[in-house]
Structures are given as C-alpha cells and as structure tokens.
Amino acid sequence: MIPDEELAKGCREGDPKAQKQLFDRFSGRMLGVCARYASSSDEAEDILQEGFIKVFFRISSFKGEGSLEGWIRRVMVNTALDQIRKNKSFGKMIDLEVASAEAFAEDHTIESMNAKDLLKLMRTMPPGFRTVFNLYAVEGFAHKEIASMLGISESTSKSQYSRARVYLQKLVETTEKLV
Amino acid sequence: MEPKENIENLFRDTFNGYEEPVRPELWDSIKSQIPTPSAPSSPSGNSGGVTSAASGAKGGLGLGVWGGAAIVAVTASVLYFASPKEEESANVQNSQSTEQAGNIYEDPSQQMEPSNTTAMSMGEESDLQENRSEENTSHSSNSSAVENNSAVQKRAKNNTPVQKLNPSAPVSVTQSGNQRATDQSDPVLLAHAEKTVVENSPTQQKQTPGQVTRENIPDKSATQLKQFELVADPVKGVAPLGVDLKVPAFHGEVVWEFGDGASGFGGSAISHEYEIPGTYTAWASFKDGDGNTHKEPVLVTVEEDDFLKNFIPNVFTPNGDGINDIFTIRSEQLASVDVAIYDRRGKQVARFTDPELGWNGNLGNGEAAPKETYFYVIYATGNDGKVHNHKGTLKLMR
C-alpha cells in the first residue's frame, strides 16, 4: 500500500491516480463523518463532494504535521459546518422535546445499537443540537472551541450539549434492548 | 462536572472508524472539479497554469485559475464565483494573486454570519498557524530550533506518522517575507481565513464589514525565544490511556494535536484519551506573551492491555461441535465484562455482558454471521476494581 505521504505528494502534483487512490482510501470513513452532521444521506454526499474538492485544492497546505486522515477529517467537519451555516440551521434553536424521543422510540425497536441506528436517532434532533453533540462527544472539541466555530456563546454550547445528551440518553435507553 | 459515561462512549465507539459505502458516481463528479496538472511536465515545472471554468453541479462550486503544480503553493491562485453578485469580491481576490486557494470556497455570504468574537479568534488562530510556518523557514538559521528538531526525532524514533518535520520546508522556503504564507494547516479554521488573508496582502486596501483588523505583527527575528516544554502524564500506559497534557509555564490558548488524528483547542492543560495502542506524538502550538510561536512535542506510548489477553480466545468456530462454539471472556479475576463485536464495516453485530452467554456467532436476526474478521471491544473490570479495556480482532471460522 502506498504510504499516505506519497499519496499526498502525488495529489500535490495533481496526479489523477493519486487523487483517485486518496479518495478510495478515505471516502468511506469520511462519508461516515459527514453522515453524522447531515440531515440526510443526500446532504452527507454533498458535504463529502465539496469537502474532497477542498482537499484536492488545499492539499499543499497539509504539511505532514499530523495524520493525513486527521487533516482530511477536519476539512470535512469544516465543510459540514459551512453547510449547516448556509442552511441557517443555527438560527432555529428549537427546543428538544424528550416526549418526542419517547414517541420515536416506541416505533423503533432496535436490538443492539449500530452506527445506522445512532444516525437515525441523531437525525431526530435539530441540526444545532446535533452539531454541538457531534463536535463535543464524538470529535472531542472543547465547548470554548465549539462556541467559536459556530459563532455561539460557550454557555449556549454547554446547554445545547447537555440537552442533546439527555435527549439521546433517553432515546437510546428506550430504544435499545440488549440481546 | 458530571462524569462522561455511556452515551459519549456509545457514540464515540460506534462511530470510531465507521464507514459508509460511497457511490462511484461521487468520484466522477469530484474528478471533474479538481485540479489537473498544468502540463505533463516534470514535477519541478511550475511554468504556468491552465484556466478551467468548470462549475460545480452542486452547491455552486466553481473554479478559475489553477496555478500549476502545487509545490510552490504560494503561486497558486483559485477564483470562486459563488454567484454573480460576488464577482466583485472574487476580483479583489484575484488582484491579490496570492495563495488563498481554498479559502475562496467559502461562500462569502457566510462570512458575515458569525459573531465578532468568532471572527476574532479565527483570525488570531490563522495568525498562529502562519507564524508557525515562518518559524519553519528559520530552522536552518536557528540553531536552537534545529537542536530541538533532532531531539524530537530522537524521542520519536518509534516512528509515528506524525513525525514528518521537514516536508514543509521546500514550500516554506519559497515564501517571501512579506507574503506571509496562508498556511492554515488546520482546516477547521479555514472558514474565516479569508478575512485574515485580505489584510495580509500589501495591495489590499478595501475592507468589508466583519473583517478582523490584524494587530501588530510581532517581529520574531529579533527576540529571544522563551523555552517551553510540553509535559504528558503519564507518558506510557495501557490502552485506553487517559493522558494529561500541559505546558507548565504557559497560560493561554493552545492548539492541540494529539497525534492520533484528533485535535483540539483550549487552555494550556488538556486531557486526551488514547484508545488504541501505538506511539503518538502530541503537539502543543501556541503564541507566548512576546508573540513568538511555539510548537512543542511530547511522545506518548500506549500499550496493549496484556491482562485480558490471557482470557480471550483466539479461535472461534461456532459450528456446533461443542468446541469454541461461543466467543466469550471468562476469568475469576474479572468482576464484569461488556463486550461489543463489530463487523469490518463498523456495524455492531453483537454485544454481551454475561460471560456465560458470550456470542454464539449469530447476527441479531438469528442468521449465522459470515466467515470473516470481526473486531471486538472489551470493557472489563477486575475484582480489584481496575478497568481493563481491550480491542482486538477475531477470526470467525466454521
């Protein structure tokens, strides 16, 4: 297997083969990342496309200081955030109703949670909550950073997160039945 | 602060390495929108650029001038026309003819949205990144930096993918002093980089609302660099390893790269959990009170948890012959176990907490799981209360 650095070098030189290989190597995992931020599979694909176009244009700014995958992933997350901003989703800070979590759970019995199931649960949340939850719980950013990324206050980030957390916890508990 | 419990772990573990199948058409669409070599020339031939006017099928992406092979990134210039009304700002970018490839993807209308505080911190952020790249250029003339470098290499002899200290050098060398490189190597921050770039350009006079005014740029050449050290505690341990990272003598904002693909932004002390065994170099990047940029490394070694290894079977043949028909982990030394098994696509196929039940090799729908390699994650607690986590692969044979 060609090492990541070689692939990055090939892409810097605009080598179509390297570009294809880089896409093949990372696109599956990256679509997995995009899917967490998107409201639908279509939107996830849009983010992936836009993200990879950025990757190929910006590959020269990847200095090999971290892993290539980590860098690409950050491009994807950034693209997802742009997408959400574009849709003005942050304007709609609708509150989360735990009751709706229970209603959802009644219709969906899931025996053991897999990624698809969790995506379904996440997509029942408005984008603002989903984004904060993704950034904090899955990506591991601090609230301060999330606040500056999303242009919201740190306390908004914290309160959105804790509400998202309670909501998901409820959803998971009522939906999940361990084998 | 309330302890992070299952819900975070559930999501993090489930999505760790999670892949979604990608339709091949996506690549075709991307391919038509990305740079191609200016000519079938040698890699060093940056003689010119081609113009293409491909406009994206989705989202209004488009591109203009691609400045040849990107080895000399500084010469690359790309235009973006989000919509006709944005032409003016696009032209402004063109006149700078510098290096902000990619920034221009950002829909300019979005630039107005974030609050001022956002813009401010993003601006400072890319400032820091830029300083870092300038620092790279001075390595050859700065003996302390060079020493620092080799020390890093020595400490990192276990060879993690993070160790490439020099690839950026050829690029950096081509950057002239005033043309500060827009080296936003942290793409999360890109969304707002355009504002900063505008001020970087000596020819750029015009400012639009929402832009950050850069404050005095410190002159690094004259000042004596303060020495800082990044300390990890512990530097070595069994996975999953929670590590406290700290730059003791520094108080301020730090960009963290943990070496396992994760990064963060926060204060001078942070905790990070390394889940997978391996050798990692964590980096702290920050600007000290004198405006000098520092990037400090520390090596973290994450080891396999051998404790569990002895109890985990390496053969799993659920064929009903009474031998190794279930996969489980049994030990009188363990008080509890929680085992999740995933297929190669990251889908959880089974989970059990009762070692007597284990996994019988069937999927949730009762069908026999295909013969292939599975991954398992074990969270176990010993009788002594000690937590032992383990990840591994499992070959299912019948």
Coordinates of C-alpha atoms in Angstrom, one line a residue:
Chain A
M1 CA 0.0 0.0 0.0
I2 CA 1.3 3.4 -0.9
P3 CA 2.0 5.4 2.3
D4 CA -0.2 8.4 3.0
E5 CA 2.7 10.8 2.4
E6 CA 3.3 9.5 -1.1
L7 CA -0.4 9.9 -1.9
A8 CA -0.4 13.4 -0.6
K9 CA 2.7 14.2 -2.7
G10 CA 1.0 12.8 -5.8
C11 CA -2.1 14.8 -5.1
R12 CA 0.0 18.0 -4.7
E13 CA 1.4 17.3 -8.2
G14 CA -2.1 16.8 -9.5
D15 CA -1.6 13.2 -10.3
P16 CA -5.0 11.8 -11.1
K17 CA -4.1 8.3 -10.0
A18 CA -3.0 9.6 -6.6
Q19 CA -6.2 11.6 -6.3
K20 CA -8.3 8.6 -7.0
Q21 CA -6.4 6.4 -4.6
L22 CA -6.7 9.1 -1.9
F23 CA -10.4 9.3 -2.5
D24 CA -10.8 5.5 -2.4
R25 CA -8.8 5.2 0.8
F26 CA -10.6 7.8 2.8
S27 CA -14.0 8.4 1.3
G28 CA -15.8 5.7 3.2
R29 CA -14.8 6.9 6.6
M30 CA -15.3 10.5 5.6
L31 CA -18.8 9.8 4.4
G32 CA -19.3 8.3 7.8
V33 CA -18.2 11.6 9.4
C34 CA -20.3 13.7 7.0
A35 CA -23.4 11.5 7.8
R36 CA -23.3 12.5 11.4
Y37 CA -23.6 16.1 10.6
A38 CA -26.0 15.9 7.7
S39 CA -29.8 15.7 7.9
S40 CA -30.0 13.1 5.1
S41 CA -27.8 10.8 3.0
D42 CA -28.0 13.3 0.1
E43 CA -26.7 16.1 2.2
A44 CA -23.9 13.9 3.5
E45 CA -22.9 13.2 -0.1
D46 CA -23.0 16.9 -0.9
I47 CA -20.7 17.6 2.0
L48 CA -18.4 14.8 1.1
Q49 CA -18.1 16.1 -2.5
E50 CA -17.4 19.6 -1.5
G51 CA -15.0 18.5 1.2
F52 CA -13.0 16.4 -1.2
I53 CA -12.8 19.2 -3.7
K54 CA -11.4 21.4 -1.0
V55 CA -9.0 18.6 0.0
F56 CA -7.5 18.4 -3.5
F57 CA -7.2 22.2 -3.8
R58 CA -5.7 22.6 -0.4
I59 CA -3.5 19.5 -0.2
S60 CA -0.4 21.7 -0.4
S61 CA -1.3 23.2 2.9
F62 CA -1.1 19.7 4.5
K63 CA 2.4 19.8 6.0
G64 CA 2.5 16.3 7.3
E65 CA 2.4 17.6 10.9
G66 CA -0.5 15.3 11.8
S67 CA -2.0 12.3 10.1
L68 CA -3.4 12.8 6.6
E69 CA -6.6 11.3 7.7
G70 CA -7.0 13.7 10.6
W71 CA -6.4 16.6 8.3
I72 CA -8.9 15.4 5.7
R73 CA -11.4 14.8 8.5
R74 CA -11.0 18.3 9.7
V75 CA -11.7 19.6 6.2
M76 CA -14.9 17.5 6.2
V77 CA -16.0 18.8 9.6
N78 CA -15.4 22.3 8.5
T79 CA -17.3 21.8 5.3
A80 CA -20.2 20.3 7.2
L81 CA -20.3 23.3 9.5
D82 CA -20.3 25.6 6.5
Q83 CA -23.2 23.7 5.1
I84 CA -25.1 24.0 8.3
R85 CA -24.4 27.7 8.5
K86 CA -25.5 28.1 4.9
N87 CA -28.8 26.5 5.7
K88 CA -29.1 28.9 8.6
S89 CA -29.8 25.9 10.8
F90 CA -28.3 27.6 13.8
G91 CA -31.0 30.2 13.7
K92 CA -33.5 27.7 14.6
M93 CA -32.8 26.8 18.2
I94 CA -35.9 24.8 18.7
D95 CA -36.1 23.1 22.0
L96 CA -35.7 19.4 22.3
E97 CA -38.8 17.5 23.5
V98 CA -38.0 14.4 25.3
A99 CA -41.5 13.3 24.7
S100 CA -40.8 13.1 21.0
A101 CA -37.8 10.9 21.9
E102 CA -40.2 8.5 23.6
A103 CA -42.6 8.6 20.7
F104 CA -39.8 7.8 18.3
A105 CA -38.6 5.0 20.5
E106 CA -42.0 3.4 20.5
D107 CA -41.9 3.0 16.8
H108 CA -38.3 1.8 16.6
T109 CA -37.2 -1.3 18.4
I110 CA -33.5 -1.8 18.0
E111 CA -31.8 -4.8 19.4
S112 CA -28.3 -3.5 19.5
M113 CA -27.2 -0.1 18.5
N114 CA -25.2 0.2 15.4
A115 CA -24.0 3.3 13.6
K116 CA -27.0 3.4 11.3
D117 CA -29.3 3.3 14.3
L118 CA -27.5 6.0 16.1
L119 CA -27.5 8.1 13.0
K120 CA -31.3 7.7 12.9
L121 CA -31.5 8.9 16.5
M122 CA -29.2 11.8 15.9
R123 CA -31.2 12.9 12.9
T124 CA -34.3 13.3 15.0
M125 CA -32.5 16.3 16.6
P126 CA -32.5 19.8 15.1
P127 CA -29.1 20.5 13.4
G128 CA -27.9 22.8 16.1
F129 CA -28.1 20.2 18.8
R130 CA -26.7 17.5 16.6
T131 CA -23.8 19.6 15.6
V132 CA -22.8 20.5 19.1
F133 CA -23.2 16.9 20.2
N134 CA -21.0 15.7 17.3
L135 CA -18.3 18.3 18.0
Y136 CA -18.2 17.7 21.7
A137 CA -18.9 14.0 22.2
V138 CA -17.6 12.4 19.0
E139 CA -15.0 14.8 17.8
G140 CA -13.8 15.8 21.2
F141 CA -13.6 19.6 20.9
A142 CA -13.9 21.8 23.9
H143 CA -17.0 24.0 24.4
K144 CA -14.9 27.1 24.0
E145 CA -13.8 26.0 20.7
I146 CA -17.2 24.9 19.6
A147 CA -18.5 28.3 20.6
S148 CA -16.0 30.0 18.3
M149 CA -16.6 27.6 15.5
L150 CA -20.3 28.0 15.5
G151 CA -20.5 31.6 16.5
I152 CA -22.5 30.9 19.6
S153 CA -21.6 31.5 23.2
E154 CA -19.8 29.0 25.3
S155 CA -22.8 28.6 27.6
T156 CA -25.1 28.0 24.6
S157 CA -22.8 25.3 23.5
K158 CA -22.9 23.7 27.0
S159 CA -26.6 23.9 27.5
Q160 CA -27.3 22.6 24.0
Y161 CA -24.9 19.8 24.6
S162 CA -26.4 18.8 27.9
R163 CA -29.9 18.9 26.4
A164 CA -28.8 16.8 23.4
R165 CA -27.2 14.4 25.8
V166 CA -30.3 13.9 27.9
Y167 CA -32.4 13.5 24.8
L168 CA -30.1 10.9 23.3
Q169 CA -29.7 9.1 26.5
K170 CA -33.5 8.8 26.8
L171 CA -33.8 7.7 23.2
V172 CA -31.1 5.1 23.5
E173 CA -32.4 3.7 26.7
T174 CA -35.9 3.4 25.5
T175 CA -34.9 2.1 22.1
E176 CA -32.2 -0.2 22.9
K177 CA -32.9 -3.7 24.1
L178 CA -29.8 -5.6 24.8
V179 CA -29.7 -9.1 23.4
Chain B
M1 CA -18.7 18.4 36.0
E2 CA -20.7 15.2 35.6
P3 CA -18.7 12.2 34.5
K4 CA -18.8 11.3 30.9
E5 CA -20.5 7.9 30.8
N6 CA -22.1 5.6 28.4
I7 CA -23.7 7.9 26.0
E8 CA -20.5 9.5 24.9
N9 CA -18.7 6.2 24.8
L10 CA -21.5 4.6 22.8
F11 CA -21.4 7.3 20.1
R12 CA -17.7 7.6 20.0
D13 CA -17.1 3.8 19.9
T14 CA -19.8 3.2 17.4
F15 CA -18.6 5.9 15.0
N16 CA -14.9 5.2 15.5
G17 CA -13.8 4.1 12.1
Y18 CA -17.3 3.9 10.9
E19 CA -17.6 3.9 7.1
E20 CA -20.5 4.4 4.8
P21 CA -20.5 3.0 1.3
V22 CA -19.6 5.6 -1.3
R23 CA -21.4 5.6 -4.7
P24 CA -18.8 5.6 -7.5
E25 CA -20.6 8.5 -9.3
L26 CA -19.4 10.8 -6.5
W27 CA -15.9 10.4 -7.6
D28 CA -16.8 11.2 -11.2
S29 CA -18.4 14.4 -10.1
I30 CA -15.5 15.3 -7.9
K31 CA -12.9 14.4 -10.6
S32 CA -14.5 17.0 -13.0
Q33 CA -14.0 19.7 -10.4
I34 CA -10.5 19.3 -9.1
P35 CA -7.1 20.5 -10.3
T36 CA -5.2 18.6 -13.0
P37 CA -1.5 19.1 -13.8
S38 CA -0.8 22.2 -15.8
A39 CA 1.1 20.1 -18.3
P40 CA 2.6 16.7 -18.4
S41 CA 5.8 18.3 -17.2
S42 CA 8.4 17.3 -14.6
P43 CA 7.3 17.9 -11.1
S44 CA 9.5 21.0 -10.9
G45 CA 8.0 22.7 -13.9
N46 CA 5.7 25.3 -12.5
S47 CA 5.8 27.2 -15.7
G48 CA 2.2 28.2 -15.8
G49 CA -1.4 27.5 -15.1
V50 CA -4.3 26.3 -17.0
T51 CA -7.6 28.0 -16.9
S52 CA -10.7 26.0 -16.5
A53 CA -14.2 27.1 -15.9
A54 CA -15.8 24.0 -14.7
S55 CA -18.7 24.9 -12.5
G56 CA -19.9 22.5 -9.9
A57 CA -23.1 20.7 -10.4
K58 CA -23.9 21.0 -6.8
G59 CA -23.7 23.9 -4.4
G60 CA -22.5 26.4 -6.9
L61 CA -18.8 25.4 -6.7
G62 CA -16.7 26.7 -9.5
L63 CA -13.0 27.3 -10.1
G64 CA -10.9 29.5 -12.1
V65 CA -7.2 29.6 -12.4
W66 CA -5.2 26.7 -11.1
G67 CA -1.6 27.8 -10.7
G68 CA 0.3 24.7 -11.9
A69 CA 1.8 22.0 -9.7
A70 CA 1.2 23.0 -6.1
I71 CA 4.8 22.5 -5.0
V72 CA 5.0 26.2 -5.0
A73 CA 1.8 26.7 -3.2
V74 CA 2.3 30.4 -3.0
T75 CA 1.8 30.8 -6.7
A76 CA -1.5 29.0 -6.7
S77 CA -4.5 31.1 -7.1
V78 CA -8.0 30.0 -7.5
L79 CA -11.1 32.0 -8.1
Y80 CA -14.5 31.3 -6.8
F81 CA -17.7 32.8 -8.1
A82 CA -20.4 31.9 -5.7
S83 CA -23.0 33.9 -7.6
P84 CA -22.9 36.9 -10.0
K85 CA -23.1 39.4 -7.2
E86 CA -20.0 38.0 -5.6
E87 CA -17.9 38.8 -8.6
E88 CA -16.5 41.9 -7.1
S89 CA -15.1 40.2 -4.1
A90 CA -13.8 37.5 -6.3
N91 CA -12.0 40.1 -8.4
V92 CA -10.5 41.5 -5.3
Q93 CA -9.1 38.2 -4.5
N94 CA -7.7 37.8 -8.0
S95 CA -5.8 41.0 -7.7
Q96 CA -4.0 39.7 -4.7
S97 CA -2.9 36.8 -6.8
T98 CA -1.5 35.2 -3.7
E99 CA -2.1 31.9 -2.1
Q100 CA -5.5 31.6 -0.7
A101 CA -6.6 28.6 -2.7
G102 CA -9.5 27.1 -0.9
N103 CA -10.5 30.0 1.2
I104 CA -12.4 31.1 -1.7
Y105 CA -14.6 28.2 -1.5
E106 CA -16.2 29.6 1.4
D107 CA -19.4 31.2 0.5
P108 CA -18.7 34.9 1.1
S109 CA -22.2 35.5 2.4
Q110 CA -21.4 33.2 5.3
Q111 CA -18.5 35.4 6.3
M112 CA -20.9 37.9 7.7
E113 CA -22.7 35.5 9.9
P114 CA -20.5 34.5 12.7
S115 CA -20.3 36.9 15.6
N116 CA -17.3 39.2 16.0
T117 CA -15.8 37.0 18.7
T118 CA -15.8 34.2 16.3
A119 CA -14.0 36.2 13.6
M120 CA -11.6 37.4 16.1
S121 CA -10.5 34.1 17.4
M122 CA -10.3 32.6 14.0
G123 CA -8.2 35.5 12.8
E124 CA -5.8 35.0 15.7
E125 CA -5.8 31.4 15.0
S126 CA -4.6 31.5 11.5
D127 CA -2.1 34.1 12.6
L128 CA -0.7 31.5 14.9
Q129 CA -0.6 29.0 12.1
E130 CA 1.2 31.3 9.8
N131 CA 3.8 32.2 12.4
R132 CA 4.4 28.5 12.8
S133 CA 5.2 28.1 9.1
E134 CA 7.5 31.1 9.2
E135 CA 9.3 29.5 12.1
N136 CA 9.9 26.5 9.9
T137 CA 11.7 28.6 7.4
S138 CA 14.1 29.9 10.0
H139 CA 15.1 26.5 11.2
S140 CA 18.2 26.4 9.1
S141 CA 19.5 29.6 10.6
N142 CA 18.3 29.0 14.1
S143 CA 20.5 26.5 15.8
S144 CA 18.3 26.1 18.9
A145 CA 15.4 25.2 16.7
V146 CA 17.5 22.7 14.8
E147 CA 18.6 21.1 18.0
N148 CA 15.1 21.0 19.1
N149 CA 14.2 19.2 16.0
S150 CA 16.7 16.5 16.3
A151 CA 15.8 15.9 19.8
V152 CA 12.3 15.4 18.7
Q153 CA 13.4 12.9 16.1
K154 CA 15.4 11.0 18.7
R155 CA 12.5 10.8 21.1
A156 CA 10.2 9.8 18.3
K157 CA 12.3 7.1 16.9
N158 CA 9.4 4.7 17.2
N159 CA 8.2 6.3 14.1
T160 CA 4.7 7.6 14.2
P161 CA 3.1 9.1 11.1
V162 CA 3.3 12.4 12.8
Q163 CA 7.0 12.7 12.7
K164 CA 7.5 14.4 9.4
L165 CA 9.2 17.5 10.4
N166 CA 10.6 18.6 7.1
P167 CA 8.2 18.1 4.3
S168 CA 7.0 21.6 4.6
A169 CA 10.5 23.1 4.2
P170 CA 10.6 23.3 0.4
V171 CA 7.3 25.2 0.4
S172 CA 8.2 27.5 3.2
V173 CA 11.5 28.4 1.5
T174 CA 9.7 29.8 -1.4
Q175 CA 7.7 32.2 0.7
S176 CA 8.9 35.7 0.7
G177 CA 9.0 37.7 3.8
N178 CA 6.0 40.0 3.3
Q179 CA 3.9 37.4 1.6
R180 CA 3.1 35.6 4.7
A181 CA 2.0 32.2 3.8
T182 CA -1.6 31.4 4.5
D183 CA -0.7 28.1 5.9
Q184 CA -4.0 27.2 7.5
S185 CA -2.9 23.7 8.1
D186 CA -5.8 23.4 10.5
P187 CA -8.7 23.3 8.1
V188 CA -11.3 23.7 10.8
L189 CA -10.2 27.3 10.9
L190 CA -10.4 27.9 7.2
A191 CA -13.9 29.2 7.1
H192 CA -12.8 32.6 8.3
A193 CA -9.4 32.7 6.9
E194 CA -10.4 34.9 4.1
K195 CA -10.6 37.9 6.4
T196 CA -7.1 37.4 7.5
V197 CA -5.7 36.9 4.1
V198 CA -7.2 40.1 2.9
E199 CA -5.1 42.0 5.3
N200 CA -2.0 40.0 4.5
S201 CA -1.9 41.4 1.1
P202 CA 0.1 44.6 0.9
T203 CA -2.0 45.7 -2.1
Q204 CA -5.3 45.2 -0.4
Q205 CA -6.9 48.4 0.8
K206 CA -10.6 47.6 0.8
Q207 CA -12.2 46.1 3.8
T208 CA -15.7 44.8 4.1
P209 CA -17.7 44.6 7.3
G210 CA -16.9 41.8 9.6
Q211 CA -13.3 41.7 8.9
V212 CA -10.7 41.4 11.6
T213 CA -8.1 44.1 11.8
R214 CA -4.9 42.5 12.5
E215 CA -2.9 44.0 15.2
N216 CA 0.8 44.5 15.3
I217 CA 2.6 41.5 13.9
P218 CA 5.5 40.7 16.2
D219 CA 8.9 40.6 14.7
K220 CA 10.3 37.3 15.7
S221 CA 13.7 37.6 14.3
A222 CA 15.0 39.9 17.0
T223 CA 13.5 38.4 20.1
Q224 CA 15.0 35.7 22.2
L225 CA 12.7 32.7 22.3
K226 CA 11.4 31.6 25.6
Q227 CA 11.7 28.0 26.3
F228 CA 8.6 25.9 27.0
E229 CA 8.1 22.3 27.5
L230 CA 5.1 20.1 26.9
V231 CA 4.6 17.6 29.7
A232 CA 2.5 14.4 29.4
D233 CA 1.3 12.5 32.5
P234 CA 1.6 9.6 32.1
V235 CA 3.8 9.2 29.1
K236 CA 3.2 5.5 28.9
G237 CA 0.5 3.1 29.8
V238 CA -2.1 0.6 28.8
A239 CA -4.9 1.4 26.4
P240 CA -7.2 3.1 26.8
L241 CA -4.8 5.7 28.2
G242 CA -6.0 9.0 29.6
V243 CA -3.2 11.5 29.4
D244 CA -3.0 14.9 31.0
L245 CA -1.1 17.3 28.7
K246 CA 0.3 20.5 30.0
V247 CA 2.6 23.4 29.1
P248 CA 3.5 24.3 32.7
A249 CA 5.0 27.7 32.3
F250 CA 2.3 29.0 29.9
H251 CA -1.2 30.3 30.3
G252 CA -3.2 31.0 27.2
E253 CA -4.8 29.4 24.2
V254 CA -3.2 26.3 22.7
V255 CA -3.9 24.4 19.6
W256 CA -3.6 20.7 20.4
E257 CA -2.8 17.9 18.0
F258 CA -2.8 14.6 19.8
G259 CA -1.1 12.6 17.1
D260 CA -3.9 10.1 16.8
G261 CA -5.8 12.2 14.3
A262 CA -7.6 14.2 16.9
S263 CA -7.0 17.8 17.7
G264 CA -8.4 20.4 20.0
F265 CA -8.2 24.0 21.0
G266 CA -8.2 25.1 24.6
G267 CA -6.1 26.1 27.5
S268 CA -2.5 25.1 28.3
A269 CA -3.7 22.0 30.1
I270 CA -5.9 19.4 28.5
S271 CA -6.7 15.7 28.8
H272 CA -6.9 13.3 26.0
E273 CA -7.8 9.6 25.8
Y274 CA -5.7 7.4 23.5
E275 CA -7.9 4.5 22.8
I276 CA -5.7 2.4 20.5
P277 CA -2.2 1.1 21.3
G278 CA 0.6 2.8 19.5
T279 CA 3.2 5.5 19.7
Y280 CA 1.9 9.0 19.3
T281 CA 3.5 12.5 19.3
A282 CA 1.2 15.1 20.8
W283 CA 1.9 18.8 19.9
A284 CA 1.0 22.0 21.6
S285 CA 1.1 25.1 19.4
F286 CA 0.7 28.5 21.0
K287 CA 1.9 32.0 21.0
D288 CA 3.8 33.3 24.0
G289 CA 3.4 36.7 25.6
D290 CA 6.1 38.1 23.3
G291 CA 4.2 36.9 20.2
N292 CA 6.6 34.1 19.5
T293 CA 5.1 30.9 18.2
H294 CA 6.0 27.6 19.9
K295 CA 5.2 24.1 18.8
E296 CA 6.2 21.6 21.5
P297 CA 6.1 17.8 21.1
V298 CA 5.8 15.0 23.6
L299 CA 5.9 11.3 23.0
V300 CA 3.1 9.1 24.4
T301 CA 3.3 5.3 24.3
V302 CA 0.1 3.4 24.5
E303 CA 0.4 -0.3 25.2
E304 CA -1.8 -3.3 24.8
D305 CA -3.6 -4.5 27.9
D306 CA -2.0 -7.8 28.5
F307 CA -4.1 -8.6 31.4
L308 CA -7.1 -9.5 29.3
K309 CA -5.1 -11.2 26.6
N310 CA -4.8 -14.4 28.5
F311 CA -8.6 -14.7 28.8
I312 CA -9.5 -14.0 25.2
P313 CA -9.8 -17.0 22.9
N314 CA -8.1 -16.6 19.6
V315 CA -10.2 -19.2 17.8
F316 CA -13.9 -19.0 17.3
T317 CA -15.6 -21.9 15.5
P318 CA -19.4 -21.7 16.1
N319 CA -20.2 -24.9 14.2
G320 CA -21.9 -26.7 17.0
D321 CA -19.2 -29.2 17.7
G322 CA -19.0 -28.2 21.3
I323 CA -15.5 -26.7 21.0
N324 CA -15.1 -23.0 20.9
D325 CA -18.7 -22.5 19.9
I326 CA -19.1 -19.3 21.7
F327 CA -16.8 -16.3 21.9
T328 CA -16.5 -15.0 25.4
I329 CA -14.1 -13.9 28.0
R330 CA -14.0 -15.9 31.3
S331 CA -12.0 -15.3 34.3
E332 CA -12.5 -15.5 38.0
Q333 CA -10.4 -12.4 38.2
L334 CA -13.0 -10.3 36.4
A335 CA -15.9 -8.8 38.1
S336 CA -17.7 -7.6 35.0
V337 CA -17.4 -7.5 31.3
D338 CA -19.1 -5.6 28.5
V339 CA -18.1 -6.9 25.0
A340 CA -19.2 -5.4 21.7
I341 CA -18.4 -7.1 18.4
Y342 CA -18.3 -5.2 15.1
D343 CA -18.0 -6.3 11.5
R344 CA -15.5 -4.9 9.1
R345 CA -17.9 -2.1 8.1
G346 CA -18.1 -1.0 11.7
K347 CA -21.6 -2.3 12.3
Q348 CA -22.1 -3.8 15.7
V349 CA -23.2 -7.4 15.3
A350 CA -23.4 -8.5 18.9
R351 CA -22.9 -7.3 22.4
F352 CA -22.9 -9.2 25.7
T353 CA -22.3 -8.6 29.3
D354 CA -22.8 -12.1 30.6
P355 CA -19.7 -14.2 30.0
E356 CA -21.7 -17.4 30.2
L357 CA -23.7 -16.4 27.2
G358 CA -21.0 -14.8 25.1
W359 CA -21.5 -14.6 21.4
N360 CA -22.8 -17.6 19.6
G361 CA -21.8 -16.3 16.1
N362 CA -25.3 -15.4 15.1
L363 CA -26.4 -12.0 13.9
G364 CA -29.3 -10.1 15.5
N365 CA -31.8 -11.7 13.1
G366 CA -30.7 -15.2 14.0
E367 CA -28.6 -15.8 10.9
A368 CA -25.1 -17.2 11.1
A369 CA -22.6 -14.4 10.8
P370 CA -20.4 -14.7 7.7
K371 CA -16.9 -16.1 8.0
E372 CA -14.7 -13.0 8.2
T373 CA -12.7 -11.0 10.6
Y374 CA -14.5 -9.1 13.3
F375 CA -13.4 -6.5 15.8
Y376 CA -14.2 -6.6 19.4
V377 CA -14.1 -4.0 22.2
I378 CA -14.0 -5.3 25.7
Y379 CA -14.6 -3.1 28.8
A380 CA -13.8 -5.3 31.8
T381 CA -13.5 -4.6 35.5
G382 CA -11.2 -6.7 37.6
N383 CA -12.1 -7.9 41.0
D384 CA -9.7 -5.3 42.3
G385 CA -11.9 -2.6 40.6
K386 CA -9.3 -1.9 37.9
V387 CA -10.6 -1.2 34.5
H388 CA -9.2 -3.2 31.6
N389 CA -10.2 -2.2 28.1
H390 CA -9.1 -4.1 25.1
K391 CA -9.6 -4.0 21.3
G392 CA -8.8 -6.8 19.0
T393 CA -9.7 -8.8 16.0
L394 CA -11.5 -12.1 15.9
K395 CA -11.4 -14.5 13.0
L396 CA -14.6 -16.4 12.7
M397 CA -14.2 -19.9 11.2
R398 CA -16.7 -22.7 10.9

